[in-house]
Short mmCIF file of C-alpha atoms and ligand atoms in Angstrom, two decimals:
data_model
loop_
_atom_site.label_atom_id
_atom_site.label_comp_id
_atom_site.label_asym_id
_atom_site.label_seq_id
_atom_site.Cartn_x
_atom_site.Cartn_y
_atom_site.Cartn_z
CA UNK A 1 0.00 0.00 0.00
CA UNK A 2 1.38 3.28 -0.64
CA UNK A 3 1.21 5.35 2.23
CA UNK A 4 1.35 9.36 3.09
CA UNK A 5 2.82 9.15 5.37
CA UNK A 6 5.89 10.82 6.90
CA UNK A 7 5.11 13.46 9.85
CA UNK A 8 5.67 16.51 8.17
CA UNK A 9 6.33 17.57 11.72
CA UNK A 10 6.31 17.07 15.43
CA UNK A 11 4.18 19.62 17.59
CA UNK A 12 5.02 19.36 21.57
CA UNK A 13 2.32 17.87 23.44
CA UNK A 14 2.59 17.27 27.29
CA UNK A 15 6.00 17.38 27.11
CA UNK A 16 6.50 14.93 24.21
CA UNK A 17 7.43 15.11 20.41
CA UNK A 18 4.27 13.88 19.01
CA UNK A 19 3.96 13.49 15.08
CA UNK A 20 1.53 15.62 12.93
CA UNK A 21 0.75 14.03 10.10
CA UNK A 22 0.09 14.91 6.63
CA UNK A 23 -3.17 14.47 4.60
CA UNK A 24 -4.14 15.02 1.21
CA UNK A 25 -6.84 17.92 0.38
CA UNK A 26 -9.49 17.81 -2.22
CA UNK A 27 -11.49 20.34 -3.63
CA UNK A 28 -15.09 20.43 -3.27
CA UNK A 29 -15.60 22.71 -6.54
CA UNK A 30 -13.41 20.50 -8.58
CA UNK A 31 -15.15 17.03 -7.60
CA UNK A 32 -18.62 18.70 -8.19
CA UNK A 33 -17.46 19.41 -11.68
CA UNK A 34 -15.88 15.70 -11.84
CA UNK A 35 -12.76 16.38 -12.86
CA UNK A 36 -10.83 13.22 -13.77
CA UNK A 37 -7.60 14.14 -12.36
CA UNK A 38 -9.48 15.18 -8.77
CA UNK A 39 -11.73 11.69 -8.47
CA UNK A 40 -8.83 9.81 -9.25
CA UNK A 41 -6.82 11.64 -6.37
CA UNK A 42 -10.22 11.07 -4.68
CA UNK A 43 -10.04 7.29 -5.08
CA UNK A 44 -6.55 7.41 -4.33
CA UNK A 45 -7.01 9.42 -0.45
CA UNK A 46 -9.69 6.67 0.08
CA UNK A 47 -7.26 3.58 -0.82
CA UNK A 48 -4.00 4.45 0.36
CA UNK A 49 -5.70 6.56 4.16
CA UNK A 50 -8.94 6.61 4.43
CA UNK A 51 -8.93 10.28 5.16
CA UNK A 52 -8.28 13.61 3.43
CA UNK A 53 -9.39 17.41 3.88
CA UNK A 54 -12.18 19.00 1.88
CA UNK A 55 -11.38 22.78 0.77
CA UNK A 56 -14.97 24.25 1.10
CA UNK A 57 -13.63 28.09 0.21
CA UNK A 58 -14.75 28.18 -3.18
CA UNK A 59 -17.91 29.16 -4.49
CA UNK A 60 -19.49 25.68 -4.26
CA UNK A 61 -18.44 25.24 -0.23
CA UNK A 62 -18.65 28.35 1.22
CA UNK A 63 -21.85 28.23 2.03
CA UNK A 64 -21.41 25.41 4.20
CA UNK A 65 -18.82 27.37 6.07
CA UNK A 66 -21.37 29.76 6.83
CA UNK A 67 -23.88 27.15 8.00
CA UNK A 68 -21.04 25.71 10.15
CA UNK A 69 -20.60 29.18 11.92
CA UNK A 70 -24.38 29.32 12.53
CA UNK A 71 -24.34 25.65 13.81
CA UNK A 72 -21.41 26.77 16.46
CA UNK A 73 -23.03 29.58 17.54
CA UNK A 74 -25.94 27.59 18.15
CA UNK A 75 -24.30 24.79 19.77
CA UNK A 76 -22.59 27.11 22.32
CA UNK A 77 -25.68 28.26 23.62
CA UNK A 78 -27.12 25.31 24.34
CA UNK A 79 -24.52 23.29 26.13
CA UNK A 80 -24.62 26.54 28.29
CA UNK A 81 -27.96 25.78 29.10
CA UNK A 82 -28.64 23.66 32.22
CA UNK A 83 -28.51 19.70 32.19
CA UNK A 84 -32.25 19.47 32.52
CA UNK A 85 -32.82 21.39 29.65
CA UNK A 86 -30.64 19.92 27.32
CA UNK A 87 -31.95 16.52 28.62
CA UNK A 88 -35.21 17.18 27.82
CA UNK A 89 -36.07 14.26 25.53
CA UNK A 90 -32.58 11.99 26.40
CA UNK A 91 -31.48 10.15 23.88
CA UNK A 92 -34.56 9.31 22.25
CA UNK A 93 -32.54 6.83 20.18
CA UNK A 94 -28.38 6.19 19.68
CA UNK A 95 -29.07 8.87 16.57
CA UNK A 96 -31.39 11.83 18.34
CA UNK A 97 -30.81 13.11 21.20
CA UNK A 98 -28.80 14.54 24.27
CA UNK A 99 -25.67 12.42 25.81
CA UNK A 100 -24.31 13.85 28.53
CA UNK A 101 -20.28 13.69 29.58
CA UNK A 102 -19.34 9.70 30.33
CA UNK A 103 -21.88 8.04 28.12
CA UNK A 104 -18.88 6.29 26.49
CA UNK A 105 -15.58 5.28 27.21
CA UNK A 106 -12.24 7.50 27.58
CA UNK A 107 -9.31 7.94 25.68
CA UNK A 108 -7.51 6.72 28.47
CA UNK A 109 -7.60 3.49 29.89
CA UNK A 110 -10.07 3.49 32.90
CA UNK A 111 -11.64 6.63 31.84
CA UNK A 112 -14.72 8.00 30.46
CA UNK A 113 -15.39 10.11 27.42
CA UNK A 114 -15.14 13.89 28.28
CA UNK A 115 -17.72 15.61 26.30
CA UNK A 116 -21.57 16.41 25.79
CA UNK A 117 -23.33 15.68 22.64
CA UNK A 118 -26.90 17.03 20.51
CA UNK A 119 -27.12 14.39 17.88
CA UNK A 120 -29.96 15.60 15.19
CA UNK A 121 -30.83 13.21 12.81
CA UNK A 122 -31.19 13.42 9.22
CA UNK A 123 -35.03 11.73 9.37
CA UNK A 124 -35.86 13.39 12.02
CA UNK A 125 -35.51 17.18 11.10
CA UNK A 126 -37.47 16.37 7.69
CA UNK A 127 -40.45 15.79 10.09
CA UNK A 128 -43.14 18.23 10.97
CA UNK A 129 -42.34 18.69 14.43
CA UNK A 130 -39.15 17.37 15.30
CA UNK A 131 -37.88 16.16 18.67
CA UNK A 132 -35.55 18.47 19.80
CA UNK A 133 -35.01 20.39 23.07
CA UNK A 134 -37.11 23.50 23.48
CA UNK A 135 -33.62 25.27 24.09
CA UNK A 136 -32.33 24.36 20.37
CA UNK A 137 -35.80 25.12 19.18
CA UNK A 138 -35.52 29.23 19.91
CA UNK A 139 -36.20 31.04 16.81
CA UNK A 140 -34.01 30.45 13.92
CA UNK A 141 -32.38 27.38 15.37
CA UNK A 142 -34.56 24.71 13.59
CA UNK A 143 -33.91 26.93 10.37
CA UNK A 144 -30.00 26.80 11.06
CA UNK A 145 -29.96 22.83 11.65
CA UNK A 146 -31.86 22.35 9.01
CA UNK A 147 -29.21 23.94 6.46
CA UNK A 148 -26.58 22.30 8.44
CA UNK A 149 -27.78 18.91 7.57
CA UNK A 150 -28.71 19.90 3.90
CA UNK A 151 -25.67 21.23 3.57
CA UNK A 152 -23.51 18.55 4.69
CA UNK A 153 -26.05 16.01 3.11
CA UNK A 154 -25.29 17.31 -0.34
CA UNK A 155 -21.77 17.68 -0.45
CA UNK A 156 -21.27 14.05 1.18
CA UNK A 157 -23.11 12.95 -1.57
CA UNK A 158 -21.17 14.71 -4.33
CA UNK A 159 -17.99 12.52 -2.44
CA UNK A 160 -20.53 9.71 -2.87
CA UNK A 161 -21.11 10.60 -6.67
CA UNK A 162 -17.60 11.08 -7.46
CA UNK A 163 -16.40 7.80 -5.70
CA UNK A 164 -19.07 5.91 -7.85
CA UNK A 165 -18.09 7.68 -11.09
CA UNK A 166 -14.33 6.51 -9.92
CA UNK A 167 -14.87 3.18 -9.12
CA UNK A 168 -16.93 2.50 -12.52
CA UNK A 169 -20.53 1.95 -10.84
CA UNK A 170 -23.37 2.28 -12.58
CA UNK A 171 -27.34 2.27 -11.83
CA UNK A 172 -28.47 0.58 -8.47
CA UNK A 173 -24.98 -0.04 -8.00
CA UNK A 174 -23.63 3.64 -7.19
CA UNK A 175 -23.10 4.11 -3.79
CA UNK A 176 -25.74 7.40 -3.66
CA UNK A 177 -28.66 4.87 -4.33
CA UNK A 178 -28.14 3.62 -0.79
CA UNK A 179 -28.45 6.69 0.80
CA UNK A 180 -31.88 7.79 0.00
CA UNK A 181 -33.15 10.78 2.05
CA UNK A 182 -36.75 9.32 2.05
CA UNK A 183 -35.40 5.27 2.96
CA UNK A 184 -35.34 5.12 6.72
CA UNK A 185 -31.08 5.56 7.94
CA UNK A 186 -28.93 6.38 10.88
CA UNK A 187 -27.84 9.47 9.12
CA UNK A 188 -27.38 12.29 12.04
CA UNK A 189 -25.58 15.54 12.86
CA UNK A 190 -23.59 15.58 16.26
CA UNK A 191 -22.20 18.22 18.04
CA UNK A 192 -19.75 17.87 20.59
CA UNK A 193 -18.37 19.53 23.64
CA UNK A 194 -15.57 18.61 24.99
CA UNK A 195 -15.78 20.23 28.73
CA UNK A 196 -11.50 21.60 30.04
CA UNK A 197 -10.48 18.73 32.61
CA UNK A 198 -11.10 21.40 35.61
CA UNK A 199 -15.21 20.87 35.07
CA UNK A 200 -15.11 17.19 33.46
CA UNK A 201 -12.38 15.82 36.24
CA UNK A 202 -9.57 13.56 36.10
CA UNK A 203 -11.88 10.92 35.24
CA UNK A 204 -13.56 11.69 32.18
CA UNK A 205 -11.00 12.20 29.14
CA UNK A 206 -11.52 12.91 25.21
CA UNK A 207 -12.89 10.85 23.19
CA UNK A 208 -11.73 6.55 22.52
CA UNK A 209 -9.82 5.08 19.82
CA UNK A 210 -12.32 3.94 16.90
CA UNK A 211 -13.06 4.22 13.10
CA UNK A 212 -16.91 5.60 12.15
CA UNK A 213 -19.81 3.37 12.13
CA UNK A 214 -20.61 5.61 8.86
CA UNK A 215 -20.00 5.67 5.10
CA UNK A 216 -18.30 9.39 4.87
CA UNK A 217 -18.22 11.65 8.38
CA UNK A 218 -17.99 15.16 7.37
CA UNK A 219 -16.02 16.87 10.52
CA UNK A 220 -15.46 20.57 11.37
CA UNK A 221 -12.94 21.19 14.27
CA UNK A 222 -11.43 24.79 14.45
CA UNK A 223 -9.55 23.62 17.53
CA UNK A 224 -6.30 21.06 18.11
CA UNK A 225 -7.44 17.52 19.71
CA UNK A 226 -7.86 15.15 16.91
CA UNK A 227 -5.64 12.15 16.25
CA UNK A 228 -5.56 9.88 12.94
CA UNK A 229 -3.46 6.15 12.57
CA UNK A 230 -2.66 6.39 9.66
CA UNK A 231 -2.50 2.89 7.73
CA UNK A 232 1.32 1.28 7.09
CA UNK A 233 2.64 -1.48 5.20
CA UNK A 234 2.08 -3.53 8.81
CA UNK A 235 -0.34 -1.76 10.08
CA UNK A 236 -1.67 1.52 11.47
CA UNK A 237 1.37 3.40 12.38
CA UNK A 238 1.88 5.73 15.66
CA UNK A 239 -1.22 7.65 16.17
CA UNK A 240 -0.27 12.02 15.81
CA UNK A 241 -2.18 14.89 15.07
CA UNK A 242 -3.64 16.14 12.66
CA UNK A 243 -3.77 19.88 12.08
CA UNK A 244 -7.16 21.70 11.26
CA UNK A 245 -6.94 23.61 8.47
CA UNK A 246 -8.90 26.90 7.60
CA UNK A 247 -11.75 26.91 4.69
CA UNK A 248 -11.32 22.42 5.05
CA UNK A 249 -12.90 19.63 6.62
CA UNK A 250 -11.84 16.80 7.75
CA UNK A 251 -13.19 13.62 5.70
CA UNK A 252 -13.17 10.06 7.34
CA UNK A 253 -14.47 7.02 5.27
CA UNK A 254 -15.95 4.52 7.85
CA UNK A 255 -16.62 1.15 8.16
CA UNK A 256 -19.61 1.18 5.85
CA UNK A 257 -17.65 2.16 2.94
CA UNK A 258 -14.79 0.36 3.54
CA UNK A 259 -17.00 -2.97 3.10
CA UNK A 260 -19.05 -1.41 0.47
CA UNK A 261 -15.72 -1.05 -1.26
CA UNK A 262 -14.56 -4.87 -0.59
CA UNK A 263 -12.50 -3.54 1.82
CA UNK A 264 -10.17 -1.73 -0.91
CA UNK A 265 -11.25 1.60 1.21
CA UNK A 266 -9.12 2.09 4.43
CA UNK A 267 -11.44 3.04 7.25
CA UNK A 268 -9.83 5.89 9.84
CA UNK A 269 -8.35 5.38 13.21
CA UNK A 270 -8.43 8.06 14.93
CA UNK A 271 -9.60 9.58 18.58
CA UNK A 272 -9.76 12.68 20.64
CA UNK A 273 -7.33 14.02 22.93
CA UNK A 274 -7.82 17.38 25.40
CA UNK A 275 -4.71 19.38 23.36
CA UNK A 276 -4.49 22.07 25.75
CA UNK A 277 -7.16 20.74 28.81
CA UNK A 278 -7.83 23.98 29.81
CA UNK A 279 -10.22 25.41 26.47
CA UNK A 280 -14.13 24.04 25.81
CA UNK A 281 -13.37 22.14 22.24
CA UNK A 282 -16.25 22.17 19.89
CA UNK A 283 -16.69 20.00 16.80
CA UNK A 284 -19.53 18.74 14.45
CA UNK A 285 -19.61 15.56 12.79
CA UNK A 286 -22.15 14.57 9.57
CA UNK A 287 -22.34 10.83 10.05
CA UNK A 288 -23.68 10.09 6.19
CA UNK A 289 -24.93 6.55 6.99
CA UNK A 290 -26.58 4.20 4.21
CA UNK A 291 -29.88 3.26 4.03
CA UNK A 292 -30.73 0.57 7.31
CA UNK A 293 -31.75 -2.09 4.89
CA UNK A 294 -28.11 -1.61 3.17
CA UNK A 295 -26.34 -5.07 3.36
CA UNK A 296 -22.81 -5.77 3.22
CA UNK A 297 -19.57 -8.10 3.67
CA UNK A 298 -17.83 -7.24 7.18
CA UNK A 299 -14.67 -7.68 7.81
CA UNK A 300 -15.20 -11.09 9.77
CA UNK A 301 -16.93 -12.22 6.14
CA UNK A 302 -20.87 -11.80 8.02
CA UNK A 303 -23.33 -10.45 5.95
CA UNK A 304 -25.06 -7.54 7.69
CA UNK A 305 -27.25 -5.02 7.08
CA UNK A 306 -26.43 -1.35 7.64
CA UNK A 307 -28.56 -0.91 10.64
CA UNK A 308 -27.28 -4.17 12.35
CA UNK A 309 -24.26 -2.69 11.99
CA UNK A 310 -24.57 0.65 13.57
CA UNK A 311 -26.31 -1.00 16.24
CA UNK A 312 -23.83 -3.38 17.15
CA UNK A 313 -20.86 -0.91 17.03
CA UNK A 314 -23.14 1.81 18.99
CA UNK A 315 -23.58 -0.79 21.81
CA UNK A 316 -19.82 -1.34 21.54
CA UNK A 317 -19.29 2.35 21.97
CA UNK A 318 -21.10 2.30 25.26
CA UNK A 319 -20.40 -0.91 26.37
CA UNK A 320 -17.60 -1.01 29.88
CA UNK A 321 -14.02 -1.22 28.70
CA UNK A 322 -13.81 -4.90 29.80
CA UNK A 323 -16.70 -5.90 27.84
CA UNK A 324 -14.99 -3.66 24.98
CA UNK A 325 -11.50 -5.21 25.48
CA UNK A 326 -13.16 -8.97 25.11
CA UNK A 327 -14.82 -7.77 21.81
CA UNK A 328 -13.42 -9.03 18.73
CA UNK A 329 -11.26 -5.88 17.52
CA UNK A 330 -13.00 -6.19 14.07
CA UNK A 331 -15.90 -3.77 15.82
CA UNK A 332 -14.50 -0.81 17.52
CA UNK A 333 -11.89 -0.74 14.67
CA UNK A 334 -13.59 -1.96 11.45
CA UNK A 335 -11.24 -4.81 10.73
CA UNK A 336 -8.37 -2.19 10.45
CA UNK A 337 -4.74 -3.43 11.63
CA UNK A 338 -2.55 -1.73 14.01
CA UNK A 339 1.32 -2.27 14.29
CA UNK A 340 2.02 -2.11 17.85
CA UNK A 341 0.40 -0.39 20.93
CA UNK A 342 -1.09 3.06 21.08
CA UNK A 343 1.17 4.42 24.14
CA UNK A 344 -0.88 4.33 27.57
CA UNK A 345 -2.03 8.28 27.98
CA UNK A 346 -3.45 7.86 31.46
CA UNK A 347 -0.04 8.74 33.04
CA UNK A 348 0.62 11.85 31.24
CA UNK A 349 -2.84 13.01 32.14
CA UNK A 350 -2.52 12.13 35.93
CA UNK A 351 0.50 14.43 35.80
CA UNK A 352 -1.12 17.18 34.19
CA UNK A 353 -4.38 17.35 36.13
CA UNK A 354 -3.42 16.88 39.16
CA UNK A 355 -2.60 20.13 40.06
CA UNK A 356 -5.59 21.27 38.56
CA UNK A 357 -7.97 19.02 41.02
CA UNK A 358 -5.70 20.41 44.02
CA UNK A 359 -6.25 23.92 42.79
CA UNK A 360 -10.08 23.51 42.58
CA UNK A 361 -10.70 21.45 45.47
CA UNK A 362 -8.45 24.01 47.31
O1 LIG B 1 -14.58 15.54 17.93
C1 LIG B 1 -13.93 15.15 16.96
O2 LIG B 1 -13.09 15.88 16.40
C2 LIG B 1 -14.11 13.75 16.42
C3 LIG B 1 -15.35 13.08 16.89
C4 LIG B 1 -15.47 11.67 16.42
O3 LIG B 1 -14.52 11.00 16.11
C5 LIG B 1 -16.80 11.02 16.32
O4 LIG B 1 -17.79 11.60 16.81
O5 LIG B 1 -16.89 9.93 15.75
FE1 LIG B 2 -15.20 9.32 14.89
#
């Protein structure tokens, strides 16, 4: 496999060197307009990482960026608001609804997850009155999710389109035909907060090691925190940052793709870490998801639908580590390999927080 992949550079981190890898960038304008050279580089990001930014700055993307602003603004209101009013509805199902900090596991062994999470689902805002918490629902809000989604719906969908067109498919077989709005998917929006370690505690740390359930995940992330594998000759190589980059996304492919491709598509391994612990980290993820009824090849040779899938991965998610750790790694990792151990993080972030749990309980 021909890989990226040297760290361009190193960026400190907690006192350590810690690579920052390299990715490809694609440009939205170009793929709508399917040039050749840009879906082959296209099929190329998807077969040789499984990961790539998306320059949305021209004409064709801005317009997302704007949405994205919106969607922040929005978001930071509400996970100001208190817990009972975010909670209003709970998670109404593992797509819709409110999670609050610790719903999953940490990035650190024997931790929790450290961040809060809307999830708004594709289905769900095309519906007259949509479940949502009053406090998202102030005026304008619906209006703003709803171009969100749209937004982010379309453009994954262009990726979608151009993949097909690169891969030679044709008729049923293009990938967009199993991800039609009206057919019944786990297709959602989620924003995140990650809370600074002083209000989430020692306990509860970014977010765990995984690829995405989904087909494409469309992710914004102004801020540090995000870490990518990316795949080797032997395996996924040292995890290291990746660096957000103005006017781009970040593009995973997930699981779904990577079997809808015969497993020629690398899925992404990455996670989150607290970069600098003391900030609130936002970030919004558009899961694009195929249609429930979707079957496919895992990488254990089952046949499964799409919405077995999600389900069994979701349950993963929030299963205890020790249940997670007995799990065949084909689930919380696609069927991706690793070569070697990801380094133990819970020391570094005993060090750093402790003085921080002094200070506050002092
Ligand atoms: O917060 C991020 O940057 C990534 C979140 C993520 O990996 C996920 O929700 O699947
Ligand atoms: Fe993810």
């Amino acid at each position: 496999m021909a890989s990226v992949s040297e760290p361009l550079q190193t960026i400190d981190w907690m006192g350590k060197a810690v690579p920052v890898w390299s990715m490809k960038t694609l440009d939205y304008g170009l793929l709508l307009s399917h040039e050749p050279s840009e879906i082959d580089k296209l099929v190329n990001a998807c077969i040789d990482e499984g990961y790539f930014y998306l320059d949305l700055r021209g004409i064709d993307g801005r317009r997302m960026l704007a949405d994205h602003q919106d969607t922040l603004k929005l978001m930071k209101r509400f996970f100001d608001k208190p817990l009972e009013a975010k909670n209003e509805f709970g998670l109404i199902s593992s797509h819709l609804g409110y999670e609050p900090v610790g719903s999953r596991t940490g990035v650190a062994a024997g931790t929790k997850d450290g961040y809060e999470m809307l999830k708004v689902s594709r289905d769900e805002i095309q519906r007259d009155s949509p479940k949502i918490p009053a406090v998202a629902k102030e005026s304008g809000d619906l209006q703003i999710l709803e171009n969100a989604i749209g937004s982010c719906n379309t453009i994954t969908k262009v990726l979608l389109s151009a993949l097909s067109d690169g891969l030679h498919l044709s008729g049923a077989g293009r990938f967009e035909n199993q991800h039609r709005n009206e057919r019944p998917s786990t297709t959602t929006l989620s924003m995140m907060h990650y809370l600074p370690s002083k209000l989430s505690g020692p306990n509860n740390i970014g977010h765990q090691k995984h690829t995405d359930i989904s087909t494409l995940t469309l992710l914004f992330s102004e801020q540090w925190g995000l870490q990518v594998r990316p795949p080797g000759e032997c395996g996924a190589l040292e995890m290291g940052f990746v660096a957000p980059k103005p006017g781009c996304a970040f593009v995973h492919v997930g699981d779904s793709l990577r079997f809808a491709s015969g497993m020629k598509f690398q899925s992404c391994i990455h996670r989150v870490v607290p970069f600098n612990p003391t900030e609130h980290r936002y970030s919004v993820a558009y899961f694009l998801r195929a249609e429930d009824d979707t079957m496919f090849v895992d990488s254990e040779g089952r046949a499964i639908t799409a919405g077995q899938w999600h389900d069994e991965k979701f349950k993963a998610f929030t299963d205890p580590e020790l249940w997670q750790a007995m799990a065949p790694k084909s689930m919380i990792l696609g069927g991706m390999k690793e070569d070697g151990e990801d380094e133990n993080v819970a020391p570094l972030f005993k060090q750093a927080l402790v003085p921080e749990t002094v200070l506050s309980k002092a």
